[in-house]
């Protein structure tokens, strides 16, 4: 399977702290994306990083990609209670024509 | 706010009933997907479509079927619902299928079969 795995499965932090989530995948990819899912809702796209990029920023989000280790990390700085959600990485896989999602990290930010 | 809509949001039905979950998007996207997700678990791709009259099965075997008669509409049908079909079903669309653009998701349909 090309599906990735997020680590940790669950993370609980205080408001204002930084949250780091990791994603590992199995096959070569063209792109990697991160999504957020509030409880019981659909997913919302956060950021896309291409295989030839190593780091990307968007507001309080910072994503890194290490294709040699087949891994990516998502850093949320200065977390807020509203950041509480599940976060998923998604990969396409070279030659594939779909998005494959990881197992997700459930982030809880305590006010 | 993504222009992709799923109905119903919640559905509780009895075993053996036929149901159709609706998904519509107004973005003109060719690629559409159905994912199945149990609470707190990963998403599993069950069906996808490259465009009108194109339907393919995903990685997770599913007893459901789909159709794509119009670009904007991608309904999912269960001919005879069973308790094992209880799950959340998420519909998504994207401008292309190479992973180079983001996917837009509907709010999901939470199905309970009793």
XYZ file of C-alpha atoms in Angstrom:
225
model
C 0.000 0.000 0.000
C 1.150 3.544 -0.645
C -0.669 4.851 2.387
C 1.376 6.834 4.823
C 1.506 6.667 8.554
C 1.370 9.654 10.848
C 3.204 9.829 14.101
C 2.179 10.354 16.836
C -1.355 8.969 16.652
C -2.463 11.524 19.220
C -0.885 14.684 20.596
C -2.057 16.943 23.393
C -0.413 20.316 24.004
C -1.066 23.622 25.735
C -2.193 26.645 23.781
C 0.790 28.631 22.568
C 3.065 25.612 22.231
C 4.258 24.237 18.914
C 2.888 20.974 17.530
C 4.897 18.682 15.287
C 3.420 15.772 13.364
C 5.304 13.344 11.174
C 4.311 11.342 8.144
C 6.119 8.409 6.580
C 5.224 6.878 3.238
C 6.293 3.838 1.272
C 6.767 4.662 -2.408
C 8.196 7.465 -4.504
C 5.893 10.458 -4.809
C 5.255 13.487 -6.988
C 3.655 15.561 -4.247
C 2.676 15.354 -0.607
C -0.267 17.194 0.896
C -1.471 17.848 4.425
C -5.154 18.032 5.340
C -7.078 18.889 8.467
C -10.323 17.276 9.607
C -12.543 18.615 12.346
C -14.485 15.937 14.180
C -17.023 14.243 11.936
C -16.495 16.651 9.046
C -14.832 16.630 5.642
C -11.146 17.315 5.093
C -9.710 20.729 4.344
C -6.512 21.156 2.365
C -3.681 22.907 4.238
C -0.562 22.784 2.118
C 1.064 20.947 -0.803
C 4.785 20.295 -1.148
C 6.317 18.933 -4.335
C 8.938 16.210 -4.392
C 11.649 18.680 -5.451
C 10.918 20.995 -2.509
C 12.348 20.565 0.972
C 10.421 23.117 2.992
C 7.303 25.222 2.629
C 5.545 27.761 4.832
C 1.971 28.950 5.024
C 1.071 31.235 7.918
C 1.726 29.296 11.135
C 2.340 26.086 9.194
C 5.738 24.771 8.197
C 6.102 21.580 6.194
C 9.321 19.732 5.457
C 9.890 16.870 3.068
C 12.773 14.395 3.033
C 12.362 12.137 0.012
C 15.453 10.104 0.930
C 13.765 9.080 4.174
C 10.270 9.077 2.656
C 9.039 11.329 5.412
C 7.414 14.701 5.979
C 6.682 16.804 9.028
C 4.029 19.406 9.754
C 4.800 22.047 12.356
C 2.064 24.288 13.727
C 3.554 27.188 15.655
C 1.863 29.087 18.491
C -1.029 26.645 18.589
C -4.572 27.720 19.364
C -7.542 25.823 20.752
C -9.113 26.131 17.300
C -6.270 24.008 15.878
C -7.770 20.986 17.640
C -8.464 18.511 14.827
C -7.080 15.456 13.079
C -4.287 16.020 10.586
C -3.633 13.726 7.627
C -0.874 13.527 5.077
C -1.734 12.400 1.548
C 0.565 11.189 -1.190
C 0.030 10.426 -4.843
C 2.848 8.090 -5.712
C 4.595 8.239 -9.051
C 2.513 6.359 -11.584
C -0.535 6.480 -9.365
C -3.463 8.663 -10.139
C -5.066 9.008 -6.735
C -4.494 10.437 -3.296
C -3.614 7.994 -0.534
C -4.145 9.141 3.020
C -2.256 8.252 6.161
C -3.704 7.194 9.482
C -3.860 10.720 10.917
C -2.701 12.496 14.065
C -5.351 13.704 16.505
C -4.203 17.017 17.925
C -5.769 18.482 21.051
C -4.822 22.020 22.040
C -5.758 22.790 25.623
C -6.752 26.432 26.302
C -15.904 27.035 1.475
C -15.609 24.223 -1.061
C -18.368 23.894 -3.669
C -18.948 20.212 -3.119
C -22.035 18.949 -1.386
C -23.105 15.661 0.085
C -26.578 14.629 1.109
C -27.792 13.437 3.454
C -25.441 14.379 6.298
C -26.807 11.612 8.509
C -28.751 8.502 7.562
C -30.085 5.697 9.734
C -31.698 2.854 7.827
C -32.698 -0.746 8.287
C -30.839 -3.771 6.969
C -31.696 -4.704 3.393
C -32.695 -1.230 2.253
C -31.356 0.306 -0.924
C -29.732 3.698 -0.467
C -28.049 6.321 -2.598
C -25.603 8.857 -1.201
C -25.495 12.029 -3.263
C -22.420 14.069 -4.135
C -22.356 17.141 -6.340
C -19.660 19.672 -7.165
C -19.894 22.949 -9.043
C -16.201 23.425 -9.775
C -16.157 21.545 -13.076
C -13.648 19.016 -11.746
C -13.139 15.891 -13.807
C -11.728 13.761 -10.982
C -14.050 12.635 -8.204
C -13.547 10.193 -5.335
C -15.433 8.320 -2.647
C -13.635 7.500 0.599
C -14.856 5.421 3.525
C -13.731 6.358 7.019
C -14.527 4.722 10.334
C -14.458 7.075 13.359
C -10.922 8.145 14.211
C -9.455 6.008 11.479
C -7.781 6.505 8.126
C -9.534 7.163 4.841
C -9.908 4.294 2.391
C -10.518 4.974 -1.296
C -13.479 2.899 -2.509
C -14.332 4.477 -5.886
C -13.024 7.139 -8.244
C -13.827 8.624 -11.607
C -11.741 10.434 -14.229
C -14.763 12.001 -15.873
C -18.150 11.282 -17.406
C -18.791 7.551 -17.947
C -15.571 6.662 -16.099
C -15.704 4.734 -12.825
C -13.019 2.673 -11.124
C -12.776 0.705 -7.902
C -10.395 1.909 -5.242
C -8.107 0.102 -2.869
C -10.761 -0.996 -0.406
C -13.246 -3.510 -1.696
C -16.759 -2.197 -1.381
C -20.182 -3.612 -2.178
C -21.301 -0.164 -3.262
C -21.516 1.035 -6.853
C -21.134 4.466 -8.409
C -22.106 6.222 -11.616
C -20.881 9.342 -13.422
C -23.441 10.445 -15.964
C -22.755 14.151 -15.450
C -19.502 15.868 -14.555
C -20.937 17.454 -11.443
C -22.675 14.395 -10.000
C -21.135 11.218 -8.520
C -23.707 9.230 -6.519
C -22.894 6.096 -4.523
C -25.457 3.301 -4.188
C -25.802 0.373 -1.816
C -28.334 -2.129 -3.167
C -28.854 -3.887 0.168
C -27.441 -2.164 3.228
C -25.942 -4.208 6.072
C -24.646 -3.224 9.535
C -21.080 -3.717 8.226
C -21.706 -0.734 5.913
C -22.011 1.571 8.914
C -19.338 4.215 8.416
C -18.711 7.763 7.230
C -18.571 8.264 3.481
C -16.603 11.230 2.128
C -16.836 12.529 -1.424
C -14.063 14.632 -2.961
C -13.085 16.188 -6.264
C -9.939 17.622 -7.783
C -8.937 19.420 -10.957
C -6.500 16.691 -11.861
C -5.646 13.260 -10.596
C -1.912 13.497 -10.313
C -1.852 14.828 -6.778
C -0.604 18.158 -8.061
C -3.676 20.037 -6.960
C -5.704 19.964 -3.812
C -8.761 17.809 -3.341
C -11.960 19.406 -2.105
C -14.091 17.379 0.280
C -17.761 17.373 1.079
C -18.947 17.348 4.679
C -19.530 13.594 4.578
C -22.475 11.284 5.090
C -22.567 9.337 8.325
C -24.420 6.109 7.594
C -25.783 3.816 10.289
C -27.391 0.534 9.298
C -29.443 -1.076 12.041
